[in-house]
mmCIF file of C-alpha atoms in Angstrom:
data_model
loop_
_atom_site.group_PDB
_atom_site.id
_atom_site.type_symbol
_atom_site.label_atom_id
_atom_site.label_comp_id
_atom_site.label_asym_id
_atom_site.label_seq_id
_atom_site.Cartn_x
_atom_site.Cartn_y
_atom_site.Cartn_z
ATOM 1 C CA UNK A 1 -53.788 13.843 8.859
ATOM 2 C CA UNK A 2 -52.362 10.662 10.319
ATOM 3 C CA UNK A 3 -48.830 11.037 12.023
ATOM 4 C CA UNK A 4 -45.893 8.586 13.792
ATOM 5 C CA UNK A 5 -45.595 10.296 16.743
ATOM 6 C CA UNK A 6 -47.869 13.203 18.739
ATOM 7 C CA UNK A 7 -45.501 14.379 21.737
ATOM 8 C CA UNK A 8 -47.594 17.214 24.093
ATOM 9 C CA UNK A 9 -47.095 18.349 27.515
ATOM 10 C CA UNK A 10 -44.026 19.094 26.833
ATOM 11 C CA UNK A 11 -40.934 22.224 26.991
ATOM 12 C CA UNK A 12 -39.799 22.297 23.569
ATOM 13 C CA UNK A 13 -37.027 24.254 22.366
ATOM 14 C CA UNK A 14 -37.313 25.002 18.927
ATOM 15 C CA UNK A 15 -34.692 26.667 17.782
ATOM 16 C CA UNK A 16 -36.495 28.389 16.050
ATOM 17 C CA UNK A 17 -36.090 32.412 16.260
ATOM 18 C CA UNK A 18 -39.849 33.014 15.608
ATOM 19 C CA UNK A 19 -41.306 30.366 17.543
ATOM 20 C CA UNK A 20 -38.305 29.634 20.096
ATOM 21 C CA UNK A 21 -41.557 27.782 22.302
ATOM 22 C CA UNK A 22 -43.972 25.081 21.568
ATOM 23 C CA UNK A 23 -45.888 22.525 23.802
ATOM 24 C CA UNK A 24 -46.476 20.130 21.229
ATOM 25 C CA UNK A 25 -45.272 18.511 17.981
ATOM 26 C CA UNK A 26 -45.747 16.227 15.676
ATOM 27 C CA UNK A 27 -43.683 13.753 13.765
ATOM 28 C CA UNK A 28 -44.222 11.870 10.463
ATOM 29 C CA UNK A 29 -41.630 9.674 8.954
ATOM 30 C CA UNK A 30 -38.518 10.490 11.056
ATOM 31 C CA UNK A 31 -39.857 14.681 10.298
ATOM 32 C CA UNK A 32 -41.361 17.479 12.340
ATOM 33 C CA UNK A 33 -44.745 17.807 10.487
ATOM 34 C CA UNK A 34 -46.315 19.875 13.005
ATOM 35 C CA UNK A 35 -45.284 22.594 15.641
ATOM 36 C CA UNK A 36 -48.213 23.300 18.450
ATOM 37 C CA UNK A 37 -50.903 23.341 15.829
ATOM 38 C CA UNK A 38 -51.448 19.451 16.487
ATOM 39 C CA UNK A 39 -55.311 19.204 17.036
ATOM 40 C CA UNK A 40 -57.249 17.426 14.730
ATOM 41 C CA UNK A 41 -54.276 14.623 14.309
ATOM 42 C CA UNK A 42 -54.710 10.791 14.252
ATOM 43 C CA UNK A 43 -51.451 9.476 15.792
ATOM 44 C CA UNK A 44 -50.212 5.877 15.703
ATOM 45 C CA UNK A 45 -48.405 6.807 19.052
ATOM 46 C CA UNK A 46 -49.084 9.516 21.841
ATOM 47 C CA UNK A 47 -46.684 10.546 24.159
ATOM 48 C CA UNK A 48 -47.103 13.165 27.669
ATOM 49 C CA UNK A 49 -43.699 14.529 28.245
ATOM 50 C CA UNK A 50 -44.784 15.425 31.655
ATOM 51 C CA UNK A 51 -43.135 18.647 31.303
ATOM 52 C CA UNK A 52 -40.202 17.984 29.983
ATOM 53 C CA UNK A 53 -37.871 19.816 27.856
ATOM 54 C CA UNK A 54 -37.615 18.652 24.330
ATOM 55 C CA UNK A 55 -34.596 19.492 21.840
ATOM 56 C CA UNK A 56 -33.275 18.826 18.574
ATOM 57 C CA UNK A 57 -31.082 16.158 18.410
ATOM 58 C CA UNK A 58 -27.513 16.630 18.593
ATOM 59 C CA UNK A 59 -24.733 15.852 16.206
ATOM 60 C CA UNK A 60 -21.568 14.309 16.912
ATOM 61 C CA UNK A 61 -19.136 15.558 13.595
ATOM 62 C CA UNK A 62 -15.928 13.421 14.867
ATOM 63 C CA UNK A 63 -16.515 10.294 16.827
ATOM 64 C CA UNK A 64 -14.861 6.805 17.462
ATOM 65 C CA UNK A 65 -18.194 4.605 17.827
ATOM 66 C CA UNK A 66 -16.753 1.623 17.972
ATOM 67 C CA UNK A 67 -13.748 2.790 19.550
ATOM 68 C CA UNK A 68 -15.862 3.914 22.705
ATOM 69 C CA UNK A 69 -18.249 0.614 22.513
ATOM 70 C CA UNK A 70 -15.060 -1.737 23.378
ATOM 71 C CA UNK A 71 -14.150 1.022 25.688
ATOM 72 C CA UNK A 72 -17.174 0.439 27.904
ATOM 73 C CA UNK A 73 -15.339 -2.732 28.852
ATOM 74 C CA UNK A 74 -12.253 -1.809 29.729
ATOM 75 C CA UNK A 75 -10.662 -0.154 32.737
ATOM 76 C CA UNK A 76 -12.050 3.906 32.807
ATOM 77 C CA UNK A 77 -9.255 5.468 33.678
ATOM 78 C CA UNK A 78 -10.297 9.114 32.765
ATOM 79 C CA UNK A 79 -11.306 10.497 36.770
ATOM 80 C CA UNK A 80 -7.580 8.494 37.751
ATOM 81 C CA UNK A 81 -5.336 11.288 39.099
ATOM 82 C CA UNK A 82 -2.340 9.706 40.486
ATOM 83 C CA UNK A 83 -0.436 7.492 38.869
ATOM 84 C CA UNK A 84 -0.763 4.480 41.788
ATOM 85 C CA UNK A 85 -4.260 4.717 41.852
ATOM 86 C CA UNK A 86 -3.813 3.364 37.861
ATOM 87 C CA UNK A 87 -1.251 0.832 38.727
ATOM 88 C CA UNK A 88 -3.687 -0.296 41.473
ATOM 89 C CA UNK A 89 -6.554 -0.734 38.483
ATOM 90 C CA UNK A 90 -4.484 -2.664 36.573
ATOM 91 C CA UNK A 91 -3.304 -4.753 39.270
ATOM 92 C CA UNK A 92 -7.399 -5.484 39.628
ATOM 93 C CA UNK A 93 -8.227 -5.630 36.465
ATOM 94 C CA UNK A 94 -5.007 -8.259 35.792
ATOM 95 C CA UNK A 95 -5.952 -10.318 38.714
ATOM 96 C CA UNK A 96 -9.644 -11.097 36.967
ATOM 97 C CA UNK A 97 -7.691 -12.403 33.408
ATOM 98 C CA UNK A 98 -6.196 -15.496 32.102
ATOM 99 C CA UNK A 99 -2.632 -14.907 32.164
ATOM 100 C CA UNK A 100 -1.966 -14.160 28.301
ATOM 101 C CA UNK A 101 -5.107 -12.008 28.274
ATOM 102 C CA UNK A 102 -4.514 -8.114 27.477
ATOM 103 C CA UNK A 103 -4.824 -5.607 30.375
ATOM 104 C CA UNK A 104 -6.438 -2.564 28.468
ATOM 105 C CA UNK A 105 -7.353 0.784 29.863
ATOM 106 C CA UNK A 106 -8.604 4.037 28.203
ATOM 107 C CA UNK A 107 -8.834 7.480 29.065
ATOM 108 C CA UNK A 108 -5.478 8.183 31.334
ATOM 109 C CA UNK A 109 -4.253 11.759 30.989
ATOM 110 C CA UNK A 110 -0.413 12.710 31.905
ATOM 111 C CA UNK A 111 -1.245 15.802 32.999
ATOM 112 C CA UNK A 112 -3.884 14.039 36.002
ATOM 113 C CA UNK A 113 -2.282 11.751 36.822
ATOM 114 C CA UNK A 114 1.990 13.765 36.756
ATOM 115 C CA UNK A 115 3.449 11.727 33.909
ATOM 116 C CA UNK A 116 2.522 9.158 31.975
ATOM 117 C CA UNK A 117 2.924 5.501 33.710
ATOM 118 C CA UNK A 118 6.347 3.744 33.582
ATOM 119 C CA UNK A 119 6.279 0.551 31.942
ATOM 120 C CA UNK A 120 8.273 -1.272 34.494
ATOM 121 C CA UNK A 121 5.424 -0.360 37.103
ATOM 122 C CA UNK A 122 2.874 -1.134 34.563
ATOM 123 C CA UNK A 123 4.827 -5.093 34.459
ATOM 124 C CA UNK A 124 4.738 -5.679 38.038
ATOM 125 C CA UNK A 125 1.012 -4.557 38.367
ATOM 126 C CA UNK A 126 0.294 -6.825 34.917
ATOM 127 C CA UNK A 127 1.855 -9.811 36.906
ATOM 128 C CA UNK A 128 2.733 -11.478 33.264
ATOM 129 C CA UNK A 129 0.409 -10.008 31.080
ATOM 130 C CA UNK A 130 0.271 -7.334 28.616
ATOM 131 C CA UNK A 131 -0.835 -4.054 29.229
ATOM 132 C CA UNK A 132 -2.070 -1.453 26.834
ATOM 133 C CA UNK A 133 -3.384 1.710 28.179
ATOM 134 C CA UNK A 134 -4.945 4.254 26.031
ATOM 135 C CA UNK A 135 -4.347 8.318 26.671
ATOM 136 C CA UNK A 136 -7.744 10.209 26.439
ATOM 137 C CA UNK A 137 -6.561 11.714 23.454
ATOM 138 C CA UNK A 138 -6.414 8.626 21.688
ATOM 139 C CA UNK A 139 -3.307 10.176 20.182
ATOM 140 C CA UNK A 140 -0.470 8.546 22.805
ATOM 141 C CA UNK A 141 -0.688 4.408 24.261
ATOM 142 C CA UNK A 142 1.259 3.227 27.300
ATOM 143 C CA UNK A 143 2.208 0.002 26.907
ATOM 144 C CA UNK A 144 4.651 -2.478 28.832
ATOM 145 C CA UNK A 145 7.584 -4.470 28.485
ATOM 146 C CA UNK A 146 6.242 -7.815 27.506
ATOM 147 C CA UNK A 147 3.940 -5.457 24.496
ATOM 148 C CA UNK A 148 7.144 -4.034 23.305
ATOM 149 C CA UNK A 149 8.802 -6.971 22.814
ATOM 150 C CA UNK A 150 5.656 -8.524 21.207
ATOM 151 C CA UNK A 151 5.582 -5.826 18.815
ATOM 152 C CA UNK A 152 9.428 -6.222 17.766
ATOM 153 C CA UNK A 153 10.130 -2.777 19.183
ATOM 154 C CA UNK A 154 12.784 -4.207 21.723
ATOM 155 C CA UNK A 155 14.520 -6.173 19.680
ATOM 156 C CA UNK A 156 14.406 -3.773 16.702
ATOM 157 C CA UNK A 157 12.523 -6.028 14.317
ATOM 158 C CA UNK A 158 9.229 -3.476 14.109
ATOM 159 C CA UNK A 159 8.731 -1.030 11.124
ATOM 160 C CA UNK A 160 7.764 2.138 13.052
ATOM 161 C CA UNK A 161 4.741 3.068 10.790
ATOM 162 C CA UNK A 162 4.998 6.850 8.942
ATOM 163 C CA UNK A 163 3.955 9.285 11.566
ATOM 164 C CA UNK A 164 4.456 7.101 14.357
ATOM 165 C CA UNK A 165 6.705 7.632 17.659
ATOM 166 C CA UNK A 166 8.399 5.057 19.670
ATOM 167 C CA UNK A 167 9.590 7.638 23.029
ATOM 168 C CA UNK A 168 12.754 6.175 24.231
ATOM 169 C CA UNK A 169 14.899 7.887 27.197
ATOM 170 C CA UNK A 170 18.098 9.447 26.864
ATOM 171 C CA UNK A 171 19.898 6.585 26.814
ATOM 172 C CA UNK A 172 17.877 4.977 23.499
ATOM 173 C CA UNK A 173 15.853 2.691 25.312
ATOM 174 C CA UNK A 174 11.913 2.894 24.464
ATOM 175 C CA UNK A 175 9.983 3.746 27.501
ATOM 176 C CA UNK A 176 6.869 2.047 26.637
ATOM 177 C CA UNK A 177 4.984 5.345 25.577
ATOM 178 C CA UNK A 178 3.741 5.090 21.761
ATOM 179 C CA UNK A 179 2.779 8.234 20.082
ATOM 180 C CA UNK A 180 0.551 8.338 16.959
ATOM 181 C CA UNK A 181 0.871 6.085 13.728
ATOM 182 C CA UNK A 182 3.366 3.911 16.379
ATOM 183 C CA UNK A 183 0.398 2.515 18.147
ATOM 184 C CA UNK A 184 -0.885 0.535 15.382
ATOM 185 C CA UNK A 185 2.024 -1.843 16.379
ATOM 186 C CA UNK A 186 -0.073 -3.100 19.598
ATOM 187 C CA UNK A 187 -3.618 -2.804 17.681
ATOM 188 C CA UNK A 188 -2.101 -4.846 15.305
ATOM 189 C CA UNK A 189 -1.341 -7.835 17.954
ATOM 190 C CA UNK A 190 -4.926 -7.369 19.217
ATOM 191 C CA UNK A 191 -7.179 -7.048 15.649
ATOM 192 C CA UNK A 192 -8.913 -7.804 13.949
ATOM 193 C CA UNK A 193 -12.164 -8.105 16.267
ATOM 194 C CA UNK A 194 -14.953 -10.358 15.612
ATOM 195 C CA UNK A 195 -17.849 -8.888 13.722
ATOM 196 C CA UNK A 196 -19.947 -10.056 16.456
ATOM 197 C CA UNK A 197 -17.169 -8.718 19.559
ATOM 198 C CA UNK A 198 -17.586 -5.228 17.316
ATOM 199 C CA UNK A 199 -21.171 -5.673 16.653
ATOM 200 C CA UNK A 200 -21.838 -5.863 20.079
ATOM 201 C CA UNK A 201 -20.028 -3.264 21.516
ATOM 202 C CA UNK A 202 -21.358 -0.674 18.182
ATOM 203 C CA UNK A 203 -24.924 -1.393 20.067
ATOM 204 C CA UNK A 204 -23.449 -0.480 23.095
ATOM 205 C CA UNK A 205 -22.279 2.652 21.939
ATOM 206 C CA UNK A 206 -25.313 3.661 20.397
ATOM 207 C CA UNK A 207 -27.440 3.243 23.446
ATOM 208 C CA UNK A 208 -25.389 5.339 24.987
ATOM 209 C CA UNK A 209 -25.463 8.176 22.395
ATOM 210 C CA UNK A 210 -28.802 8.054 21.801
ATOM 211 C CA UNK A 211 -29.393 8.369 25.887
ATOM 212 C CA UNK A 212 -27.305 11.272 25.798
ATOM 213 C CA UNK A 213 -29.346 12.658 22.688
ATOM 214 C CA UNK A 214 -26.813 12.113 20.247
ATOM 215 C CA UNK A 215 -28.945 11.384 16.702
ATOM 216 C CA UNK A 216 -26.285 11.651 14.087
ATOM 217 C CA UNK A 217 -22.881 10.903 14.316
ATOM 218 C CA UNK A 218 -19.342 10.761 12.237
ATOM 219 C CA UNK A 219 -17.184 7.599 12.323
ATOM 220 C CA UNK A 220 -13.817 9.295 11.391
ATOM 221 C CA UNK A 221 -11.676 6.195 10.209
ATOM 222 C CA UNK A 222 -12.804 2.901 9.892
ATOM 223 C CA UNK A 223 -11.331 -0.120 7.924
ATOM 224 C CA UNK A 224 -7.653 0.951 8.265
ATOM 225 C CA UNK A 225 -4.662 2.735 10.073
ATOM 226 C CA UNK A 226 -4.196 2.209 14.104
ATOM 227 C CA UNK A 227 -7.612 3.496 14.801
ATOM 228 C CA UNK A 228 -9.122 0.279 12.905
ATOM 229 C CA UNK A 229 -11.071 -2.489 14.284
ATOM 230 C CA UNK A 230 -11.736 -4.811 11.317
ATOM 231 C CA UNK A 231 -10.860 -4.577 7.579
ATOM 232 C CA UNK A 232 -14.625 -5.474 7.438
ATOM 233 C CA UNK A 233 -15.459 -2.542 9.982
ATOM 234 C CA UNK A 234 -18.709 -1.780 7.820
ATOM 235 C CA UNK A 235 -20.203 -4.861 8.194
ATOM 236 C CA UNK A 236 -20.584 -4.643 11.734
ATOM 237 C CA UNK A 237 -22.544 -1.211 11.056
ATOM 238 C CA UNK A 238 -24.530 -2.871 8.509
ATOM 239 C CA UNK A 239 -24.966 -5.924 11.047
ATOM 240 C CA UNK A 240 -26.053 -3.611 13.898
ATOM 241 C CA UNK A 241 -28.307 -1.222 11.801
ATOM 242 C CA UNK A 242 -30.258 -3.821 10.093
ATOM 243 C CA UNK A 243 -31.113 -5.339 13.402
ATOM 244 C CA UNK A 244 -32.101 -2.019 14.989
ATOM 245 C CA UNK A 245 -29.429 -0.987 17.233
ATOM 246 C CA UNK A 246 -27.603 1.574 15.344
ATOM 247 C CA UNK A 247 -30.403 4.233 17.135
ATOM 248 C CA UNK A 248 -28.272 7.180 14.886
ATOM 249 C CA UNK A 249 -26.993 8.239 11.441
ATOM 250 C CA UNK A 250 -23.682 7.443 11.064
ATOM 251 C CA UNK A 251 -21.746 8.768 8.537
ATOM 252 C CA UNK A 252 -18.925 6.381 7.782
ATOM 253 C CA UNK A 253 -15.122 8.046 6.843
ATOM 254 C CA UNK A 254 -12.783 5.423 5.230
ATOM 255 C CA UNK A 255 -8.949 5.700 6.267
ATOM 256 C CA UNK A 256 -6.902 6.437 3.959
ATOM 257 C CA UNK A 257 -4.989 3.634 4.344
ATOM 258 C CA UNK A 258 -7.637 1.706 2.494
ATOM 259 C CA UNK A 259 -7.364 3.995 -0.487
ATOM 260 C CA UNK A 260 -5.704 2.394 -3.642
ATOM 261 C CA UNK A 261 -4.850 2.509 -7.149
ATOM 262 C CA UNK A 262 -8.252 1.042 -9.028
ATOM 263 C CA UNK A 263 -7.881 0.051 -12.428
ATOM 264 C CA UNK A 264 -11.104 1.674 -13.702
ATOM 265 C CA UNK A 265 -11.498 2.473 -17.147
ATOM 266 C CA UNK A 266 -9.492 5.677 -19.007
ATOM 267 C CA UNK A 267 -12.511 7.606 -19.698
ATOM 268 C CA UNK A 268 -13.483 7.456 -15.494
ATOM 269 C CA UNK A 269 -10.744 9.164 -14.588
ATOM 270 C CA UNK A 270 -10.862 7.226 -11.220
ATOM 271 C CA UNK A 271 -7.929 5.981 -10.375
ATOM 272 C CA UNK A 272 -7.371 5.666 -6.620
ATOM 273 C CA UNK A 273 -10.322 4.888 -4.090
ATOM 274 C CA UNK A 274 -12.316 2.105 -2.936
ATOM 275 C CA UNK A 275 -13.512 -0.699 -4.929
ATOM 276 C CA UNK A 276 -17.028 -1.063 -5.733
#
């Protein structure tokens, strides 16, 4: 039999209760078509693991893909555990950007660094520029004065999206810290990307998954809501998989936001979904 891929001289871990061991395998179309018993094989490819351990590949069921490509740009913040040591990064990263550029940072978490940053501290690092720092929940943003009155949240002109937050102090003014649905008020000053800005960064992401042996993944929300990139968010999959640099299975969720009354016919009984 001719096969992809012969792998031997290698640690594999099957899985498999009856044969948890093997040395060898052998792949055909994307499958395991043999396990050990791999003599006699023609391979188009032969690989020596040197030893190493081999293991399925691993499954992501709730990921941001695109979300963590543009992060690999912007400042990490998730090892920052004081909340000067931030203001110092953003003072850096602020110093390298054209002064209406965004500041953006991901990863910050309150409970590191004792509180979430103050938006006044988060102005004089910015000197001038916006700032929008992600929490590594992705459920929370800290943002700064000059973002909440580019939103319309200082001047009350913003419609606070359902589900969203705007924290404000006790004496009504907002402190800068956005909690859910509110943050779509700063992605919406910053989207939508380029298809080739998101393209790039998908194929970013991916090589990073698939070096981490990530195989399959699930994009939970594309296309809509404050986790959006793009109202044309699949495209950019479609761009980057038909050029080769998806490297995994993505399964794509829509957010509901796109959903909508569809005037199909009576007898379809669909009336609320995506078109096409």
């Amino acid at each position: 039999m001719d096969v992809d891929l012969l792998v031997h001289n290698a640690n594999v871990n099957t899985m498999d209760e009856s044969r948890p061991k093997a040395r060898s395998f052998a792949v055909l179309h994307g499958r395991i078509a043999a396990v050990d018993d791999t003599s006699g094989l023609n391979a188009k490819r032969t690989l020596d693991a040197q030893g190493a351990t081999v293991i399925p590949g691993l499954g992501d069921s709730h990921n941001h893909m695109a979300w963590y490509g543009l992060g690999l740009t912007e400042i990490d913040l998730t090892e920052v555990r004081d909340l000067s040591e931030l203001y110092a990064l953003v003072a850096a990263r602020a110093a390298e950007l054209e002064p209406n550029e965004f500041v953006i940072g991901n990863g910050y978490y309150h409970a590191k660094t004792g509180g979430h940053p103050r938006r006044e501290e988060l102005d004089r690092a910015a000197g001038g520029r916006p700032v929008w720092l992600k929490h590594g929940s992705g459920h929370i943003a800290a943002v700064n004065t000059l973002v909440l009155k580019m939103a319309g949240i200082l001047d009350g002109t913003a419609v606070i999206p359902d589900g969203g937050v705007v924290v404000r102090d006790s004496s009504g003014v907002p402190t800068g810290i956005l909690e859910e649905q509110a943050q779509k008020l700063v992605v919406d000053l910053v989207t939508p990307y380029s298809l080739d800005h998101l393209s790039n960064s998908l194929e970013q992401a991916a090589a990073h998954y698939a070096a981490e042996g990530l195989t399959y993944v699930t994009e939970a929300g594309i296309g809509g809501g404050w986790i959006a990139k793009t109202p044309i968010e699949l495209a950019a999959y479609q761009r980057v998989r038909d050029r080769g640099g998806l490297r995994v299975r993505a399964q794509l969720m829509p957010t509901v936001d796109v959903l909508h009354a569809l005037p199909s016919h009576p007898s379809d009984e669909v009336d609320f979904g995506l078109d096409l």
